[in-house]
Structures are given as C-alpha cells and as structure tokens.
Coordinates of C-alpha atoms and ligand atoms in Angstrom, one line a residue:
M1196 CA 0.0 0.0 0.0
N1197 CA 1.3 3.4 -0.9
T1198 CA 1.1 5.6 2.2
G1199 CA 2.5 8.6 0.5
P1200 CA 5.2 10.9 1.8
H1201 CA 7.1 9.7 4.8
D1202 CA 7.3 13.0 6.5
S1203 CA 6.4 16.6 5.9
P1204 CA 8.4 18.7 3.7
S1205 CA 57.7 18.2 0.7
E1206 CA 60.8 17.9 -0.5
S1207 CA 60.6 15.0 -3.0
H1208 CA 62.3 13.6 -6.0
A1209 CA 59.7 15.4 -8.0
P1210 CA 59.7 14.7 -11.6
Q1211 CA 60.6 17.5 -13.9
Q1212 CA 58.7 18.6 -16.9
A1213 CA 60.6 18.4 -20.2
Q1214 CA 61.9 21.7 -21.3
A1215 CA 63.6 20.9 -24.5
P1216 CA 61.7 22.2 -27.6
G1217 CA 61.0 20.0 -30.6
L1218 CA 59.6 16.5 -30.6
N1219 CA 59.3 13.8 -28.0
E1220 CA 59.4 10.1 -28.4
Q1221 CA 55.8 9.8 -29.4
G1222 CA 56.4 12.1 -32.4
R1223 CA 54.4 14.8 -30.6
E1224 CA 55.3 18.3 -30.0
N1225 CA 56.7 18.9 -26.6
P1226 CA 54.4 20.9 -24.3
P1227 CA 55.3 24.6 -23.8
A1228 CA 57.6 25.7 -21.0
P1229 CA 56.8 24.1 -17.6
Q1230 CA 53.7 25.6 -16.0
A1231 CA 52.7 23.0 -13.5
N1232 CA 55.2 21.3 -11.4
V1233 CA 53.8 18.6 -9.1
A1234 CA 54.5 20.7 -6.1
A1235 CA 52.8 23.9 -7.6
P1236 CA 49.4 25.0 -6.4
V1237 CA 46.4 24.4 -8.7
A1238 CA 43.3 26.6 -9.1
P1239 CA 40.3 25.5 -7.0
D1240 CA 37.8 23.6 -9.0
D1241 CA 34.3 24.7 -9.5
V1242 CA 32.6 21.6 -8.1
F1243 CA 30.2 23.4 -5.8
H1244 CA 27.3 25.5 -6.7
E1245 CA 28.2 29.2 -6.1
V1246 CA 25.3 30.3 -4.0
G1247 CA 22.9 27.4 -3.5
S1248 CA 22.0 25.6 -0.3
F1249 CA 20.3 22.3 0.2
N1250 CA 17.4 24.1 2.0
E1251 CA 16.5 25.8 -1.3
L1252 CA 16.1 22.6 -3.2
G1253 CA 12.7 21.7 -1.6
L1254 CA 14.0 18.5 0.2
R1255 CA 12.2 17.2 3.3
N1256 CA 13.5 17.9 6.8
S1257 CA 14.4 14.2 7.3
V1258 CA 16.6 14.3 4.2
L1259 CA 18.2 17.6 5.2
K1260 CA 19.0 16.1 8.6
G1261 CA 20.8 13.2 6.9
L1262 CA 22.8 15.7 4.8
E1263 CA 23.8 17.6 7.9
A1264 CA 24.9 14.4 9.6
S1265 CA 26.9 13.4 6.6
G1266 CA 28.7 16.7 6.5
F1267 CA 27.3 17.9 3.2
E1268 CA 27.0 21.7 3.6
R1269 CA 26.1 22.8 0.2
P1270 CA 25.1 21.2 -3.1
T1271 CA 27.5 20.6 -5.9
R1272 CA 26.6 22.0 -9.3
I1273 CA 25.2 18.7 -10.6
Q1274 CA 23.2 18.3 -7.4
A1275 CA 21.7 21.8 -7.6
M1276 CA 20.8 21.2 -11.3
L1277 CA 19.4 17.6 -11.1
I1278 CA 17.7 17.5 -7.7
P1279 CA 14.8 19.9 -8.5
R1280 CA 14.2 18.4 -11.9
I1281 CA 14.1 14.8 -10.6
M1282 CA 11.8 15.8 -7.8
A1283 CA 9.5 17.4 -10.3
G1284 CA 9.2 14.0 -12.0
K1285 CA 11.2 14.7 -15.2
D1286 CA 13.3 12.1 -17.0
V1287 CA 16.9 13.4 -17.0
I1288 CA 20.4 12.7 -18.4
G1289 CA 22.9 14.1 -16.0
Q1290 CA 26.6 14.6 -17.1
A1291 CA 29.2 15.8 -14.6
K1292 CA 32.9 15.2 -14.0
T1293 CA 33.9 12.3 -11.8
G1294 CA 33.9 12.9 -8.1
T1295 CA 31.3 15.7 -8.1
G1296 CA 28.5 14.0 -6.2
K1297 CA 26.4 12.4 -8.9
T1298 CA 25.2 9.6 -6.4
A1299 CA 23.6 12.1 -4.1
A1300 CA 22.3 14.1 -7.1
F1301 CA 20.0 11.2 -8.1
G1302 CA 19.9 9.6 -4.6
L1303 CA 18.5 12.6 -2.6
P1304 CA 15.4 12.9 -4.8
L1305 CA 14.7 9.2 -4.4
L1306 CA 15.1 9.4 -0.6
N1307 CA 12.7 12.4 -0.8
N1308 CA 10.1 11.0 -3.1
C1309 CA 9.9 7.3 -2.2
A1310 CA 6.8 6.2 -0.2
K1311 CA 7.7 4.3 2.9
D1312 CA 5.6 1.1 2.5
V1313 CA 6.3 0.2 -1.1
P1314 CA 9.2 -2.2 -1.7
C1315 CA 11.4 -1.9 -4.7
Q1316 CA 10.0 1.4 -5.8
A1317 CA 13.4 2.7 -7.0
L1318 CA 15.9 0.6 -9.0
I1319 CA 19.4 1.7 -9.4
L1320 CA 21.5 -0.2 -11.9
V1321 CA 25.3 0.0 -11.8
P1322 CA 28.1 -1.9 -13.6
T1323 CA 30.0 -3.4 -10.7
R1324 CA 29.3 -5.0 -7.4
E1325 CA 31.6 -2.7 -5.6
L1326 CA 29.7 0.3 -6.9
A1327 CA 26.4 -1.2 -5.9
M1328 CA 27.6 -1.6 -2.3
Q1329 CA 29.0 1.9 -2.3
V1330 CA 25.8 3.5 -3.6
A1331 CA 23.6 1.6 -1.2
R1332 CA 25.9 2.6 1.7
E1333 CA 25.8 6.3 0.7
L1334 CA 22.0 6.3 0.3
N1335 CA 21.6 4.7 3.7
E1336 CA 23.8 7.2 5.3
L1337 CA 22.1 10.2 3.6
G1338 CA 18.7 8.7 4.4
Q1339 CA 19.5 7.8 8.0
A1340 CA 16.7 10.1 9.3
T1341 CA 14.1 8.8 6.8
P1342 CA 12.3 5.4 6.8
I1343 CA 13.7 4.7 3.3
R1344 CA 16.3 1.9 3.0
A1345 CA 18.5 0.8 0.1
V1346 CA 19.8 -2.8 -0.3
A1347 CA 22.6 -3.9 -2.7
V1348 CA 21.7 -7.0 -4.5
I1349 CA 24.9 -8.4 -6.0
G1350 CA 26.4 -11.6 -7.2
G1351 CA 29.1 -13.4 -5.2
E1352 CA 27.2 -12.8 -2.0
R1353 CA 25.2 -15.5 -0.1
I1354 CA 21.7 -15.7 -1.6
N1355 CA 20.2 -16.3 1.8
Q1356 CA 21.8 -13.2 3.2
Q1357 CA 20.3 -11.2 0.3
L1358 CA 16.9 -12.8 0.7
Q1359 CA 17.0 -11.8 4.4
A1360 CA 17.8 -8.2 3.5
L1361 CA 15.0 -8.2 0.9
K1362 CA 12.5 -9.4 3.5
S1363 CA 12.5 -6.0 5.2
G1364 CA 11.0 -4.5 2.0
P1365 CA 13.7 -2.0 1.0
Q1366 CA 12.3 0.8 -1.1
I1367 CA 15.5 1.1 -3.1
I1368 CA 17.3 -1.8 -4.8
V1369 CA 20.9 -1.2 -6.1
S1370 CA 22.1 -3.9 -8.3
T1371 CA 24.2 -5.2 -11.2
P1372 CA 22.1 -6.2 -14.2
G1373 CA 23.0 -9.9 -14.2
R1374 CA 22.2 -10.5 -10.6
L1375 CA 19.0 -8.5 -10.8
M1376 CA 17.8 -10.6 -13.7
D1377 CA 18.6 -13.7 -11.8
M1378 CA 16.7 -12.6 -8.7
V1379 CA 13.7 -11.5 -10.8
E1380 CA 13.6 -14.8 -12.7
R1381 CA 13.7 -16.8 -9.4
G1382 CA 10.8 -14.7 -8.2
H1383 CA 12.7 -13.1 -5.4
I1384 CA 12.2 -9.5 -6.7
S1385 CA 9.2 -8.0 -8.4
L1386 CA 9.7 -5.0 -10.7
A1387 CA 6.0 -4.1 -10.7
N1388 CA 6.4 -1.2 -8.3
V1389 CA 9.3 0.4 -10.0
K1390 CA 8.5 4.1 -10.2
Y1391 CA 12.1 5.4 -10.5
A1392 CA 14.8 3.7 -12.6
V1393 CA 18.4 5.0 -12.5
L1394 CA 21.2 3.9 -14.8
D1395 CA 24.4 5.1 -13.2
E1396 CA 27.4 5.1 -15.5
V1397 CA 24.9 4.9 -18.3
D1398 CA 27.4 4.7 -21.1
R1399 CA 28.7 1.4 -19.6
M1400 CA 25.2 0.2 -18.8
L1401 CA 24.2 0.6 -22.4
D1402 CA 27.3 -0.8 -24.0
I1403 CA 27.2 -4.1 -25.7
G1404 CA 27.9 -6.2 -22.5
F1405 CA 24.9 -5.0 -20.6
R1406 CA 22.5 -3.6 -23.3
E1407 CA 20.3 -6.7 -23.6
D1408 CA 19.9 -7.2 -19.9
I1409 CA 19.0 -3.5 -19.4
K1410 CA 16.4 -3.7 -22.2
R1411 CA 14.8 -6.8 -20.5
I1412 CA 14.9 -5.2 -17.1
L1413 CA 13.4 -1.9 -18.2
G1414 CA 10.9 -3.9 -20.2
M1415 CA 9.7 -5.6 -17.0
C1416 CA 9.3 -2.3 -15.2
P1417 CA 6.2 -0.1 -15.6
Q1418 CA 6.6 2.0 -18.7
P1419 CA 6.9 5.8 -18.9
P1420 CA 5.1 7.9 -17.8
A1421 CA 4.4 5.6 -14.9
R1422 CA 8.1 5.2 -14.5
Q1423 CA 10.6 8.0 -14.3
T1424 CA 14.1 7.2 -15.8
I1425 CA 17.3 8.9 -14.8
F1426 CA 20.6 8.5 -16.5
V1427 CA 24.0 9.7 -15.2
S1428 CA 27.6 9.5 -16.2
A1429 CA 30.8 11.5 -16.6
T1430 CA 31.1 10.4 -20.2
L1431 CA 28.2 10.3 -22.7
P1432 CA 29.1 9.4 -26.2
S1433 CA 26.4 10.4 -28.8
D1434 CA 25.4 6.9 -29.7
V1435 CA 24.5 6.3 -26.0
E1436 CA 22.3 9.4 -26.0
R1437 CA 20.4 7.9 -28.9
L1438 CA 19.9 4.6 -27.0
I1439 CA 18.7 6.6 -24.0
Q1440 CA 15.9 8.1 -26.0
K1441 CA 14.5 4.6 -26.5
H1442 CA 14.2 4.0 -22.7
S1443 CA 12.8 7.3 -21.6
K1444 CA 10.3 10.1 -22.3
D1445 CA 11.7 13.4 -23.6
P1446 CA 14.7 13.3 -21.2
E1447 CA 16.2 16.7 -20.4
K1448 CA 20.0 16.7 -20.7
I1449 CA 21.8 18.5 -17.8
V1450 CA 25.5 19.1 -18.3
A1451 CA 27.6 20.3 -15.3
V1452 CA 30.9 19.8 -17.2
T1453 CA 32.3 23.2 -16.7
A1454 CA 35.0 25.1 -18.6
G1455 CA 34.7 22.7 -21.5
A1456 CA 37.0 20.1 -19.9
L1457 CA 35.9 16.6 -19.0
T1458 CA 38.4 16.1 -16.2
T1459 CA 38.6 18.2 -13.1
K1460 CA 41.4 20.8 -12.8
M1461 CA 42.3 19.4 -9.5
V1462 CA 44.0 16.4 -11.1
R1463 CA 47.5 17.2 -12.3
Q1464 CA 47.8 15.0 -15.4
H1465 CA 51.1 14.1 -17.0
Y1466 CA 52.3 11.4 -19.4
I1467 CA 55.6 9.7 -19.0
P1468 CA 57.3 8.4 -22.1
V1469 CA 58.7 4.9 -21.5
Q1470 CA 59.8 1.9 -23.5
P1471 CA 57.6 -1.2 -23.0
W1472 CA 60.3 -3.2 -21.4
D1473 CA 61.0 -0.5 -18.9
K1474 CA 57.5 0.0 -17.6
R1475 CA 57.8 -2.3 -14.5
R1476 CA 61.0 -0.8 -13.4
L1477 CA 59.7 2.7 -13.9
L1478 CA 56.7 1.9 -11.8
A1479 CA 58.8 0.5 -9.0
H1480 CA 61.0 3.6 -9.3
L1481 CA 58.1 6.0 -9.0
L1482 CA 56.5 4.2 -6.1
T1483 CA 59.7 4.1 -4.1
H1484 CA 61.0 7.6 -5.0
E1485 CA 57.7 9.5 -4.9
E1486 CA 56.1 7.6 -1.9
P1487 CA 52.6 8.6 -2.8
A1488 CA 50.1 8.1 0.0
L1489 CA 47.6 5.9 -1.9
T1490 CA 48.1 4.9 -5.5
V1491 CA 45.9 3.0 -7.9
V1492 CA 47.8 1.5 -10.8
F1493 CA 45.5 0.6 -13.7
C1494 CA 46.4 -2.3 -16.1
R1495 CA 44.4 -3.5 -19.1
M1496 CA 44.6 -7.2 -18.4
K1497 CA 44.0 -9.3 -15.3
R1498 CA 47.1 -11.2 -16.0
T1499 CA 49.2 -8.0 -15.9
V1500 CA 47.5 -7.1 -12.6
D1501 CA 48.7 -10.3 -11.1
E1502 CA 52.2 -10.3 -12.6
L1503 CA 52.8 -6.7 -11.7
T1504 CA 51.6 -7.1 -8.1
K1505 CA 54.0 -10.1 -7.8
Y1506 CA 56.9 -8.0 -9.2
L1507 CA 56.2 -5.1 -6.9
N1508 CA 56.0 -7.4 -3.9
E1509 CA 59.3 -8.9 -4.9
K1510 CA 60.7 -5.3 -4.8
K1511 CA 59.3 -5.0 -1.2
I1512 CA 56.5 -2.7 -2.3
D1513 CA 53.2 -3.5 -0.4
A1514 CA 51.0 -3.8 -3.5
H1515 CA 47.6 -5.6 -3.7
A1516 CA 45.8 -6.8 -6.7
M1517 CA 42.1 -6.4 -7.6
H1518 CA 40.3 -7.7 -10.7
G1519 CA 37.1 -9.5 -11.7
D1520 CA 38.5 -13.1 -11.5
M1521 CA 39.0 -12.7 -7.7
F1522 CA 36.5 -14.1 -5.2
Q1523 CA 34.0 -11.4 -4.1
N1524 CA 35.0 -11.7 -0.4
K1525 CA 38.6 -11.0 -1.3
R1526 CA 37.5 -8.0 -3.4
N1527 CA 35.4 -6.8 -0.5
K1528 CA 38.4 -7.1 1.9
I1529 CA 40.5 -5.0 -0.4
I1530 CA 37.8 -2.3 -0.6
E1531 CA 37.5 -2.3 3.1
R1532 CA 41.2 -1.9 3.6
L1533 CA 41.2 0.9 1.0
H1534 CA 38.5 2.7 3.0
K1535 CA 40.4 2.3 6.2
G1536 CA 43.5 3.8 4.6
D1537 CA 45.3 0.5 5.2
L1538 CA 46.7 0.0 1.7
S1539 CA 49.3 2.0 -0.2
V1540 CA 49.3 0.5 -3.7
L1541 CA 46.3 -1.1 -5.4
V1542 CA 47.0 -2.7 -8.8
A1543 CA 43.7 -3.0 -10.5
S1544 CA 41.9 -3.8 -13.7
D1545 CA 39.1 -1.5 -15.0
L1546 CA 36.8 -3.1 -12.5
A1547 CA 38.0 -0.3 -10.2
S1548 CA 37.9 2.4 -12.8
R1549 CA 34.2 3.5 -12.5
G1550 CA 32.5 5.0 -9.5
L1551 CA 34.9 3.8 -6.7
D1552 CA 34.9 6.5 -4.1
V1553 CA 37.9 6.2 -1.8
D1554 CA 39.1 9.1 0.3
G1555 CA 42.7 9.9 -0.1
I1556 CA 43.7 8.3 -3.4
T1557 CA 46.5 10.7 -4.2
H1558 CA 47.9 9.1 -7.4
V1559 CA 46.4 7.2 -10.3
I1560 CA 48.9 5.6 -12.6
N1561 CA 47.9 4.3 -16.0
Y1562 CA 50.4 1.6 -16.3
D1563 CA 48.7 0.6 -19.6
M1564 CA 47.0 3.3 -21.5
P1565 CA 43.3 2.4 -22.0
E1566 CA 42.1 1.6 -25.5
D1567 CA 39.0 3.6 -24.9
P1568 CA 39.7 7.2 -24.1
E1569 CA 36.6 7.4 -22.0
I1570 CA 38.0 4.9 -19.6
Y1571 CA 40.9 7.3 -19.0
V1572 CA 38.4 9.9 -17.6
H1573 CA 36.9 7.4 -15.2
R1574 CA 40.3 6.0 -14.1
I1575 CA 41.8 9.4 -13.2
G1576 CA 38.5 10.3 -11.6
R1577 CA 39.5 8.0 -8.7
T1578 CA 41.6 10.8 -7.4
A1579 CA 40.8 14.4 -6.7
R1580 CA 37.3 13.6 -5.4
I1581 CA 35.0 16.4 -4.5
G1582 CA 37.5 19.2 -4.9
R1583 CA 40.5 17.5 -3.4
E1584 CA 43.8 17.4 -5.3
G1585 CA 45.3 14.4 -7.1
V1586 CA 48.0 13.3 -9.5
A1587 CA 47.5 11.2 -12.7
W1588 CA 50.4 9.8 -14.6
S1589 CA 50.1 7.8 -17.8
F1590 CA 52.8 5.5 -19.1
V1591 CA 53.0 6.0 -22.9
T1592 CA 55.2 3.8 -25.1
P1593 CA 56.5 5.1 -28.4
E1594 CA 53.7 3.5 -30.4
Q1595 CA 50.9 4.9 -28.2
G1596 CA 51.0 8.5 -29.2
D1597 CA 47.7 8.1 -30.9
L1598 CA 46.0 6.8 -27.8
L1599 CA 47.2 9.8 -25.9
T1600 CA 46.0 12.2 -28.6
Q1601 CA 42.5 10.5 -28.5
V1602 CA 42.4 11.1 -24.8
E1603 CA 43.4 14.8 -25.2
T1604 CA 40.8 15.3 -27.9
L1605 CA 38.1 13.8 -25.6
I1606 CA 39.1 15.8 -22.5
N1607 CA 39.8 18.9 -24.5
M1608 CA 43.2 19.7 -23.0
E1609 CA 46.8 18.9 -23.7
I1610 CA 48.5 16.5 -21.2
P1611 CA 52.0 17.7 -20.6
K1612 CA 55.0 15.4 -20.6
L1613 CA 57.0 14.5 -17.5
D1614 CA 60.6 13.3 -17.5
Y1615 CA 62.3 11.4 -14.8
P1616 CA 66.0 12.4 -15.1
D1617 CA 66.9 10.0 -12.3
F1618 CA 65.4 7.0 -14.0
Q1619 CA 67.9 5.1 -16.1
P1620 CA 66.2 3.5 -19.1
S1621 CA 67.6 0.1 -20.1
P1622 CA 68.5 -1.2 -23.6
P1623 CA 65.9 -3.4 -25.2
P1624 CA 65.9 -7.1 -24.4
G1625 CA 68.3 -8.8 -26.8
G1626 CA 70.1 -5.5 -27.0
K1627 CA 70.4 -5.5 -30.8
A1628 CA 68.4 -2.4 -31.7
V1629 CA 70.0 1.1 -31.5
F1630 CA 68.6 2.5 -28.3
V1631 CA 67.9 6.2 -27.7
A1632 CA 67.2 7.0 -24.1
P1633 CA 64.0 9.0 -23.8
N1634 CA 65.7 11.6 -21.7
Q1635 CA 68.6 12.2 -24.1
Q1636 CA 68.4 14.6 -26.9
N1637 CA 67.9 13.0 -30.3
P1638 CA 69.5 15.1 -33.1
A1639 CA 67.4 13.4 -35.8
R1640 CA 64.2 14.4 -34.1
E1641 CA 65.4 17.9 -33.5
A1642 CA 66.2 18.3 -37.2
A1643 CA 62.8 16.9 -38.2
V1644 CA 59.9 19.1 -39.2
P1645 CA 57.6 19.6 -36.2
F1646 CA 54.8 17.1 -36.1
N1647 CA 51.3 18.6 -36.2
R1648 CA 49.0 16.1 -34.7
Y1649 CA 45.9 18.1 -35.7
A1650 CA 46.8 18.0 -39.3
A1651 CA 45.4 15.3 -41.7
T1652 CA 47.3 12.0 -41.7
V1653 CA 49.9 11.7 -44.3
A1654 CA 50.6 8.4 -46.2
P1655 CA 53.6 6.6 -44.9
P1656 CA 56.8 7.1 -47.0
V1657 CA 57.6 4.3 -49.5
P1658 CA 60.5 2.1 -48.2
A1659 CA 63.8 3.0 -49.9
Q1660 CA 64.5 -0.4 -51.4
Q1661 CA 61.1 -0.4 -53.2
K1662 CA 62.0 2.9 -54.8
A1663 CA 65.3 1.5 -56.2
I1664 CA 63.9 -1.5 -58.1
D1665 CA 65.8 -2.0 -61.4
T1666 CA 63.0 -2.8 -63.9
T1667 CA 65.5 -3.8 -66.7
K1668 CA 66.1 -7.1 -64.7
F1669 CA 62.6 -8.3 -65.4
P1670 CA 61.3 -9.4 -68.8
G1671 CA 59.2 -6.6 -70.3
G1672 CA 59.9 -4.4 -67.3
I1673 CA 57.1 -6.1 -65.3
V1674 CA 58.1 -6.3 -61.7
P1675 CA 56.6 -9.3 -59.9
S1676 CA 54.6 -8.4 -56.8
K1677 CA 54.8 -11.8 -55.2
L1678 CA 57.0 -14.9 -55.0
P1679 CA 56.8 -17.6 -57.8
P1680 CA 54.3 -20.3 -56.9
K1681 CA 56.9 -23.0 -56.1
R1682 CA 60.1 -22.2 -54.6
M1683 CA 63.2 -24.0 -56.1
W1684 CA 60.9 -25.6 -58.7
G1685 CA 59.7 -28.2 -56.2
K1686 CA 63.3 -29.4 -55.5
V1687 CA 62.9 -28.8 -51.8
K1688 CA 61.4 -31.9 -50.4
T1689 CA 58.7 -31.9 -47.8
S1690 CA 57.8 -35.0 -45.7
Q1691 CA 54.6 -35.3 -47.8
S1692 CA 56.3 -35.1 -51.2
L1693 CA 58.9 -37.7 -50.0
K1694 CA 56.2 -40.0 -48.9
E1695 CA 54.4 -39.7 -52.2
S1696 CA 57.6 -40.5 -54.2
L1697 CA 58.1 -43.9 -52.4
P1698 CA 56.9 -47.2 -54.0
P1699 CA 53.5 -48.4 -52.7
E1700 CA 54.7 -51.2 -50.5
T1701 CA 57.3 -48.9 -48.7
K1702 CA 54.6 -46.2 -48.3
A1703 CA 52.2 -48.7 -46.6
S1704 CA 54.9 -49.7 -44.2
T1705 CA 55.6 -46.0 -43.2
D1706 CA 51.9 -45.5 -42.7
N1707 CA 51.8 -48.5 -40.2
P1708 CA 55.2 -48.7 -38.7
P1709 CA 56.2 -52.2 -37.5
T1710 CA 55.4 -52.8 -33.8
V1711 CA 58.5 -53.4 -31.7
P1712 CA 58.1 -56.5 -29.5
P1713 CA 58.0 -55.5 -25.8
A1714 CA 61.2 -55.9 -24.0
N1715 CA 61.1 -58.5 -21.3
Ligands
ADP2345 P1 30.6 10.9 -8.7 O1 29.5 9.9 -8.8 O2 30.3 12.2 -9.4 O3 32.0 10.4 -9.1 P2 30.2 10.6 -5.9 O4 28.8 10.7 -5.9 O5 30.9 9.3 -5.6 O6 30.8 11.3 -7.2 O7 30.7 11.7 -4.8 C1 32.1 11.8 -4.5 C2 32.3 12.1 -3.0 O8 31.8 13.4 -2.6 C3 31.5 11.1 -2.1 O9 32.4 10.7 -1.0 C4 30.4 11.9 -1.6 O10 30.0 11.4 -0.3 C5 30.9 13.3 -1.5 N1 29.9 14.3 -1.7 C6 28.9 14.3 -2.6 N2 28.2 15.5 -2.6 C7 28.7 16.2 -1.6 C8 28.4 17.5 -1.1 N3 27.5 18.3 -1.5 N4 29.2 18.0 0.0 C9 30.2 17.2 0.4 N5 30.6 16.0 0.0 C10 29.8 15.5 -1.0

C-alpha cells in the first residue's frame, strides 16, 4: 500500500617537466615551458554551486537532517541542477565530472520521493558489485533520518543473506544487471512497483555487454510515464544518448561539465614516455621515490595485474591486486582496507575504474593506456574527489602517441610530458636495436619538421628499397609483386612429397610402422 510521503516537507624527487623544444618520443610536439610542477598549487575547481544551499532545493526535513549528519554543507553544481528536476518527475540525463557528487544528485530525490511502504520502488543499476555496495551505503547514510532503505543485490554474496535483506522490503534496490535478472527470474524480486529507474554510469550500462539485460529489465518495469528514468555519467558518447531516448520520455540533458574540460582541474595530469620493457622498473622507481600516499595502478589485463603485483611485492612494495576473477569476499576485503587507509598501492583492472569513491587516493597511474579514451576519464577520476587534489600519470610507449591524442581530444586539453631524469632506461631485451634513451636529446628528431597532430594523416613514406627496383632485370619491365608459386621448382622436399615418391609397399609400411616386441 502506498502511504504517500514519509514526513512533511615536501621535499621530493619530484619529476621535472621536459623543457627541450622540438619533438618527443611519441612524435608529438613537446608541451610549452613548464607551467605546473607537481608541487605547484592548482586553481580550485568549480565543483560546488556558487550560492545554493540544500534548503532551497525543496528537500524534506528528514533528508536535510541526513545531509547535515553526513557533513554535506552545500550542493555541488550537478546536485543543484538535477535534484529539483528529478523531484518534479522529469526524465533526465545528467553529465558531470567524476567525483562531483552524482550519487547524491540522483539519490536525494529518491530518498525524498519514495513512499515508505512500497518495496522496490526505485531501482538503481550500476556496472560493478563494488559500486552497488557503495551507492547503497551512501544512500543509507544520507537517508538515516528517513524510513527509506537501500539494499545492494549483487552476485558473489550468499543468496540467503540477500533474501533476508529483501524481507525488510527496501524501497531502493541497487544492483548489477546480471544478478538482478537472476533474482527477478527466481521470483525473489518483483519490478512491478518500480517508479524510478536509475542507470548510473549509463554509457557502460548501455554498452554491448549489458545492453540486452538492461532492455529486458526496463521492459519488465512499468513503462513511462508511470516510470521516471534517470541516466547519469561523466562520459556520454552520442550513440549512448540515442539509445537513452528509447528507454525514456523526452529526457532533459543537464550538463555540469564546466570550462569545457571533462576532467577536473584538481588532477595534475602528465604522461611519462617509457619503453615497454622499462614499464615495470619505472613503476617501482616512481613508487619508491615519490612515496605517494595511496596509489591506484591501472592495467588492461587481469594477468598483468597479477604479474605486476607479484613483481612489486618482490621489490618489497606493499601492492595488492584487484580484478574481476578474484572471489568477491577477497575483493570486499581490499575495498574495506582501501577505505580504512590500510593500503598504499592497489594494482587494478578497469573493474575499479568506475565509481569507486575512496578518500585519499593521491595518485592514479595508467600503467597501460586504456584503448577507450573514456576509460581514462573514469580512471583518473578515482583521485581528486569532491574538490581535493590528485595526480594522474600515464605511461606512454612510443607507439601509443595516438591513444594519448585521442584522450586529449576527448578531455579537451593537452596533457604535458613528464621526464624522470633520475630513472635510467635500459636497452631493449636482446640488445640489438639502437637505443635512444627517452631523456637524451635526439638530433634526428630535432632536425625533423615539427609534427602537427591536428593535421590530416599523411601516407607513410615508401621504403627505400622499393623505390630503387631495377625494372631492366625483369622481362618486359614487369616487376613481380609476389614470389613464384613453387620455390626451387619443387626441389625442396617436404615430408609429404617424400612419402608420395616412395613405392606403394614402402609407403604402406611407413603409414603403419612395425610394432616393436615389448622388452622382457
Ligand atoms: P561521482 O559519482 O560524481 O563520481 P560521488 O557521488 O561518488 O561522485 O561523490 C564523491 C564524494 O563526494 C563522495 O564521497 C560523496 O559522499 C561526496 N559528496 C557528494 N556530494 C557532496 C556535497 N554536496 N558535499 C560534500 N561532499 C559531497
């Protein structure tokens, strides 16, 4: 029964920026003279709304009490923009930088609008179990003075424990799509009451991995206008916006991405040129020389996460691994230790790139550049949360200049280069190739025409030996483009051709070799 509203209304070995003009190892122009050293102050970010207060947003007293208890003094920009619109019943797409309070932006209106006796009235879908637990925790904290409760329904947890939690009739369910489908199909959760559906990290939720599940889940919920749908993310590619239209009713797009940049000014971003074989050593060097308080190192593959963690441990660096192949209780323990400030280095897959809100992550290191530039935005967003400062370093190997440029195009800013003069690069394994240390000047590059990465791509030069072909050596001047069909006119014997040339009786005996009598 819907009973309506629930109450009335130092000194360090700091890296130096490259100062040499000309080109760097990625064939990119070096950044202008150093502006931001790691120790230099940065401008405060414009995360918070200039004048607003939570009192002006029309939230109930019980919700305001929870905000006060949680230490939220004034709304962030995205909160000031989204809260009134969601409370008015509108479908919205909210885009704001990472760490600017999107959870509370959609969560506070739910705590405000949910009726106290209706279970599963609000459904929040997120891409990872960790994020589901975090969102449920934050809503329960903000809603502590209300009768509204959120429960995380996630895989890897004991089903009985989750059924027990569901018995209390939580008004808000936070879940990952796979687990939710499973619980609905087993009849443990009904979506008939869903009045509010939220897709957090919507670009991930509507990508190919989750799209079908989301379609089915939203198909089982009441349809608009009986259901209000809310979409949020820091990154919103245009194809995702088109998909959103299919699941909502005239959604209003609210963008709180200020100053045209997708990443917050509070993260000092740099890239470090490194050869692939030097990456592990460079990482160990940075972690031992910089001694960052809490660092998350992102790798592309789970195997790299494990191998790198092992390597760092061998170097006596207290690093811990986290990726999707680990048992949930091990993942939970790592998150718990992160929150307690018990860890110093987390080596993680992109499982940890979205949403994870841990106080005090000072450094994010992209050990592997992500293939998808949007992942970069989410990864570095693990630091500099809610107006704090942070550092993000990206290891870029010589062939990854393009990936870096894609990231820069997306975030609309140039990422400066950082050199580590006290790191000694090593020669390539095998040691045959001519090695040019990234920190040493390269006369060939200096003499080269500056590379303009915004110019159209030029066709690669034709290799010298192709240019010098002497056509008089070929009959009629026709230069063959491939090898003759049979090398050596068939004179080189293969095992098959040898077998075929044998007389039939010998051939049969090679097909069935004589059995050797067993030795006694
Ligand atoms: P996002 O989803 O945008 O990455 P989160 O919702 O995880 O960001 O919020 C980041 C952190 O900021 C969280 O720890 C959250 O509790 C805190 N926070 C959110 N809004 C406020 C606010 N108005 N005042 C103070 N802290 C806030």
